Coordinates of C-alpha atoms in Angstrom, one line a residue:
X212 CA 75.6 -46.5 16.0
X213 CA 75.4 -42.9 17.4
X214 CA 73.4 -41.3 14.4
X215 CA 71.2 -42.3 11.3
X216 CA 72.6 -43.6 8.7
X217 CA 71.0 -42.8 5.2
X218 CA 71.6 -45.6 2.9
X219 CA 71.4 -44.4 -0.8
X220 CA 70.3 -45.8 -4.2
X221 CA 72.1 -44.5 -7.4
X222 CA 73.0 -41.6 -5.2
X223 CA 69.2 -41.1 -4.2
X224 CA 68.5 -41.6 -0.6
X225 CA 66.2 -45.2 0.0
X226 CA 65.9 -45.8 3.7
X227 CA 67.5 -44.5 6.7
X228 CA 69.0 -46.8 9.6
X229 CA 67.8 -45.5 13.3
X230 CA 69.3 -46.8 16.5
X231 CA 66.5 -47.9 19.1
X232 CA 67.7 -45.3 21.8
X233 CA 67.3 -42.4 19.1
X234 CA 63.8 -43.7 17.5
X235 CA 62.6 -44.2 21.2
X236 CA 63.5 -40.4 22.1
X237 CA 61.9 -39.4 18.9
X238 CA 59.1 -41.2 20.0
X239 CA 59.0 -39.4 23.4
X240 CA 59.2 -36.1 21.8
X241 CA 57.3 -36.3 19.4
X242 CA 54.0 -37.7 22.1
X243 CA 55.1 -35.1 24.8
X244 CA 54.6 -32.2 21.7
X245 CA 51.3 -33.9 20.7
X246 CA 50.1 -33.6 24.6
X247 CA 51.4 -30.2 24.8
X248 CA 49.2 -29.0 21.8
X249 CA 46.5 -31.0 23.3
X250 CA 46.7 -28.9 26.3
X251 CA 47.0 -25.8 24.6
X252 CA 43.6 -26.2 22.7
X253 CA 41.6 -27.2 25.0
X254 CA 42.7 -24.0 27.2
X255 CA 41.5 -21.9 23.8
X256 CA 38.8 -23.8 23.7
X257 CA 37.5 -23.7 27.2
X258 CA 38.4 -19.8 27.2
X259 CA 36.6 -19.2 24.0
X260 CA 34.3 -15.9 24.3
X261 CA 31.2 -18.8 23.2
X262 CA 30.8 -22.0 22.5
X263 CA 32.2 -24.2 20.0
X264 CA 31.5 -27.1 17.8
X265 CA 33.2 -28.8 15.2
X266 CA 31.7 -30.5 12.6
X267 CA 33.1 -33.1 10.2
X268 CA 32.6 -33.3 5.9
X269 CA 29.6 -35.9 7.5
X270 CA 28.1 -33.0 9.1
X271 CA 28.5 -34.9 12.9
X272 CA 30.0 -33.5 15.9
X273 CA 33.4 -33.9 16.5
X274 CA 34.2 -31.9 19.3
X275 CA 32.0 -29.3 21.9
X276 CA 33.1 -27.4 24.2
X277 CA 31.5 -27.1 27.9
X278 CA 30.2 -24.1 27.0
X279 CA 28.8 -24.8 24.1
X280 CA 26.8 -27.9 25.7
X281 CA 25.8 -25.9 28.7
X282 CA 23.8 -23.6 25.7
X283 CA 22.8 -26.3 24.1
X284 CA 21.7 -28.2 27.4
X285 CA 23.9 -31.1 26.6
X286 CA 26.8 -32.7 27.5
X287 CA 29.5 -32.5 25.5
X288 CA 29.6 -36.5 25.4
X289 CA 26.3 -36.7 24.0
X290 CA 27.1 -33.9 21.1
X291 CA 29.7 -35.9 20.1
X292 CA 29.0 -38.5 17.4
X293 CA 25.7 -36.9 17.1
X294 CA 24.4 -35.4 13.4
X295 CA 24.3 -31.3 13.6
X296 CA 20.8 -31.8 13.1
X297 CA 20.2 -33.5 16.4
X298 CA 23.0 -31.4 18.1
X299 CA 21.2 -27.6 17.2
X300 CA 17.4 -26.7 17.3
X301 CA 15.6 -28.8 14.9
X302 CA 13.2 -25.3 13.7
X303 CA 16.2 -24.4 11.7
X304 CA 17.7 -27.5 10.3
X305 CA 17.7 -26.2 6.0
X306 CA 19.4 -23.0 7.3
X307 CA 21.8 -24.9 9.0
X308 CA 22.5 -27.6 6.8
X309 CA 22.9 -25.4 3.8
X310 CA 25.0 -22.8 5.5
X311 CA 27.5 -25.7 7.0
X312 CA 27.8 -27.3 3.5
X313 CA 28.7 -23.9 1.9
X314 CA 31.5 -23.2 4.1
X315 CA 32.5 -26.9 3.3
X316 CA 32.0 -25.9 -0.8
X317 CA 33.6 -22.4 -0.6
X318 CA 36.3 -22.4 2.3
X319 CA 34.6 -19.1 3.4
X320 CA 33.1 -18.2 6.5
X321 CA 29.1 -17.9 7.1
X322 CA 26.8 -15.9 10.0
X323 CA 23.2 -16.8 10.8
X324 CA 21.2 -17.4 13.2
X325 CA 19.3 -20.0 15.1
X326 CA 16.2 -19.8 16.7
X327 CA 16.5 -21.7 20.4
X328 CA 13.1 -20.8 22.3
X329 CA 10.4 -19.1 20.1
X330 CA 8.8 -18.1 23.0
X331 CA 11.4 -16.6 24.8
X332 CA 12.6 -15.0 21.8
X333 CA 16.1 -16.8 22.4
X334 CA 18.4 -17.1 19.7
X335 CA 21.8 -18.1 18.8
X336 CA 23.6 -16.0 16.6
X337 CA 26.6 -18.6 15.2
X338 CA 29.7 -18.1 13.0
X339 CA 30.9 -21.0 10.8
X340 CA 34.1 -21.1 9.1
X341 CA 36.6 -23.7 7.8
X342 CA 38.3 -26.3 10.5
X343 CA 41.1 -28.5 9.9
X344 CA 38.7 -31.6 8.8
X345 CA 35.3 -29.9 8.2
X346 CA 33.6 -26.8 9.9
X347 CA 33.9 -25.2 13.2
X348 CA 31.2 -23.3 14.7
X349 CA 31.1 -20.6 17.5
X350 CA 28.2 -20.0 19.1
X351 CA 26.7 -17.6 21.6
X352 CA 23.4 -17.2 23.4
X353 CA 21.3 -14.1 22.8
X354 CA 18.0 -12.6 23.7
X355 CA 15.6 -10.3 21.2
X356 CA 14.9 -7.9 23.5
X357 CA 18.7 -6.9 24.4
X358 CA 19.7 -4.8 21.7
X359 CA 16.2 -2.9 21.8
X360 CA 16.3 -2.5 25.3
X361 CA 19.9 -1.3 25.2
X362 CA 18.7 1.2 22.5
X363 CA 16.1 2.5 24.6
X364 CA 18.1 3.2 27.3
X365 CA 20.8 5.0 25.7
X366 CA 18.0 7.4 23.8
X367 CA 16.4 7.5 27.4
X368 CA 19.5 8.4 29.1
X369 CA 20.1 11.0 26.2
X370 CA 17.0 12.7 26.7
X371 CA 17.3 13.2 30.5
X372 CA 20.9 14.7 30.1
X373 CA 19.7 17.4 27.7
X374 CA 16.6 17.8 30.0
X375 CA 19.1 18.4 33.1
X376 CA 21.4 20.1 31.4
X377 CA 24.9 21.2 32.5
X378 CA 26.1 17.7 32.2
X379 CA 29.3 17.3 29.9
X380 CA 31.1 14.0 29.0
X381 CA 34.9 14.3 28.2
X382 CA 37.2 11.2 27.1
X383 CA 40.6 11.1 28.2
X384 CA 43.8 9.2 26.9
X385 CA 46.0 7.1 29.0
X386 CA 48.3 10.3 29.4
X387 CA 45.3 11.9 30.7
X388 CA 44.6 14.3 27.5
X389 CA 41.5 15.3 25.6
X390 CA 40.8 12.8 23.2
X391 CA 37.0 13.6 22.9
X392 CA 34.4 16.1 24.1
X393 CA 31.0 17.9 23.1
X394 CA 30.6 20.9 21.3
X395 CA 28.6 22.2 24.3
X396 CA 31.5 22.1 26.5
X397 CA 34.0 23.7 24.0
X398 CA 31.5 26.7 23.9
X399 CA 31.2 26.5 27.7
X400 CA 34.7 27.2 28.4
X401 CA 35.4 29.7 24.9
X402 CA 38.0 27.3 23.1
X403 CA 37.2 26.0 19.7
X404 CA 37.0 22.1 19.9
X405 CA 40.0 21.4 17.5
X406 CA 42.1 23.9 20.8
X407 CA 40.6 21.4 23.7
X408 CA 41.6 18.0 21.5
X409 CA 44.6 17.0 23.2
X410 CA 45.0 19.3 26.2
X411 CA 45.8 17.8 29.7
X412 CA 42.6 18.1 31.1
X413 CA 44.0 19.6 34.3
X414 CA 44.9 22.4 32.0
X415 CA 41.1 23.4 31.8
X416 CA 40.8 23.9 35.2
X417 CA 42.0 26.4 38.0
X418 CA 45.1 26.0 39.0
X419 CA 44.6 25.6 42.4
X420 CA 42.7 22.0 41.8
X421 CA 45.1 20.8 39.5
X422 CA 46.9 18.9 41.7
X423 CA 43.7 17.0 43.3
X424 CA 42.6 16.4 39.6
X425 CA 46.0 15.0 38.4
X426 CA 46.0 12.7 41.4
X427 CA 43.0 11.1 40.8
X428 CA 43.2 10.8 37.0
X429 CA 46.2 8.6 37.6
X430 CA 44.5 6.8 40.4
X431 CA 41.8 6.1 37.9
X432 CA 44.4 5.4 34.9
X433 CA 46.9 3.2 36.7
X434 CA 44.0 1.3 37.5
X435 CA 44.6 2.1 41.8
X436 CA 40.9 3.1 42.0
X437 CA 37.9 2.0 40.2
X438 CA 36.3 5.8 39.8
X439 CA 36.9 9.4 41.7
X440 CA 34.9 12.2 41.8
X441 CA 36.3 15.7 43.0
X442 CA 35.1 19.5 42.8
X443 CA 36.6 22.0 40.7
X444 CA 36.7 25.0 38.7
X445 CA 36.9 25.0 35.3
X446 CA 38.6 28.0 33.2
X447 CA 35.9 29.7 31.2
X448 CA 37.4 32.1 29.0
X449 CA 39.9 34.4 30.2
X450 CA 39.7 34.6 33.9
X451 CA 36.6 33.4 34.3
X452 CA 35.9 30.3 36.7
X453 CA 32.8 27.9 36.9
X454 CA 32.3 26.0 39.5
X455 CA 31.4 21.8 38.5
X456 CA 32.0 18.6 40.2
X457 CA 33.9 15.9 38.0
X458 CA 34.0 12.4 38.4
X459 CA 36.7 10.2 36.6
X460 CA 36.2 6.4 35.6
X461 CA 38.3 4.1 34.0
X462 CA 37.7 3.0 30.2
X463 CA 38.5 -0.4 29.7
X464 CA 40.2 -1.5 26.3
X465 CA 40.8 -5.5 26.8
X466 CA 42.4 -6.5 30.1
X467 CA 43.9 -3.0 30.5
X468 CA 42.8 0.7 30.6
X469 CA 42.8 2.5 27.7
X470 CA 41.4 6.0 28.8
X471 CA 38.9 7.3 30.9
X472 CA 35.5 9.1 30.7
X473 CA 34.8 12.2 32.7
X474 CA 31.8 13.4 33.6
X475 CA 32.0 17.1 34.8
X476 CA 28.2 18.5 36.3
X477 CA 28.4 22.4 36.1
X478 CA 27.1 24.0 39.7
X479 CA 24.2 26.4 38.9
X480 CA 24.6 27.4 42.7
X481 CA 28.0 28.4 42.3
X482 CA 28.9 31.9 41.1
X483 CA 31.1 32.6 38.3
X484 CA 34.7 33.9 39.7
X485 CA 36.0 36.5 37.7

């Protein structure tokens, strides 16, 4: 017998005859595709920006990631089996256990968050939505005092630059033109903003620089050099030169660059070259 042979009923196929060798190869392939998927999600999973859990319709664990039981100070033996309840802080069981039987109800996907250490002020901020047999959850640590801290560093930071002054931040494409820049700036060099939006940047400057300023923009944006810094003259309005020192760095946008930032300090000590 070299293939199956489909035995019919009135016309309607019943059953189908196999030889060994062929259900055995089936077999094979079917179990090296099943430990190929395997593989595959427990790469995702391992990789996942957080940690994951999935839950079943019993609301018990099912699967945990390492780094999900590493936040949770588990193992990710002992999460399995175990009732959410037992598996997540126990300060916040009803708003866990009526946010994982929504998703369950609805088939939609919930945020909230989870209170780890009172004290610390540690949280975990989790997203549940639908799994293939229940609900999956991702979870990541976070701290209260980040995003206020972060806040008061950028105002902080905000407040010194226009304190210094002369300090101008430009953002540059991967070709290496104007894809951002302060009104400031624009008035600086006596182009209206809208003109300066996607200029070469090496355009604003003299033209003697221009060649050390392309070079290291595409140092910075082939991702050869981690930042460069260099001192020009910038073209202020007609003939008029300024002198500034400018520093290039790369923006990141995933796993590649995606642009660049550009900070360019004017030089009060330096005349202006008519």
């Amino acid at each position: 017998m070299h293939g199956p042979v489909t035995i019919t009923y009135h016309g309607r196929p019943r059953y189908v005859l196999l030889a060994a060798e062929s259900w055995d190869a089936e077999q094979g392939t079917g179990e090296r595709d099943s430990t190929h998927r395997e593989l595959e999600y427990q790469f995702l999973v391992e990789h996942m920006d957080g940690g994951l859990l999935v839950i079943d319709p019993e609301l018990k664990v099912t699967d945990a990631s390492s780094a999900a039981a590493l936040i949770l100070g588990r193992t990710p033996a002992a999460l399995i089996g175990a009732p959410a309840t037992d598996a997540l802080p126990a300060s916040t069981h009803a708003t866990l256990v009526s946010s994982l039987r929504h998703v369950l109800r609805s088939g939609e996907q919930a945020q909230f968050d989870l209170a780890l250490d009172e004290e610390s002020g540690t949280r975990l901020p989790i997203r549940a939505f639908p799994w293939v047999e229940g609900v999956a959850l991702l979870v990541r640590l976070s701290y209260e005092g980040d995003e206020e801290a972060r806040l008061a560093e950028q105002t902080a930071l905000e407040k010194a630059r226009a304190a210094h002054g002369r300090i101008e931040v430009i953002r540059l494409t991967v070709r290496g033109t104007v894809t951002m820049v302060e009104a400031e700036f624009a008035r600086m060099v006596g182009l209206a903003r809208e003109r300066i939006l996607g200029l070469r940047f090496v355009d604003l400057l003299a033209v003697r620089d221009r060649t050390t300023a392309r070079d290291a923009i595409e140092r910075v944006l082939s991702g050869r050099s981690e930042a460069e810094a260099f001192d020009a003259r910038l073209l202020c309005g007609g003939a008029e030169e300024l002198g500034a020192r400018v520093s290039i760095a790369p923006l990141a946008s995933g796993y590649a660059v995606g642009g660049a930032i550009v900070i360019v300090t004017l030089d009060p000590s330096a005349e202006t070259v008519q």
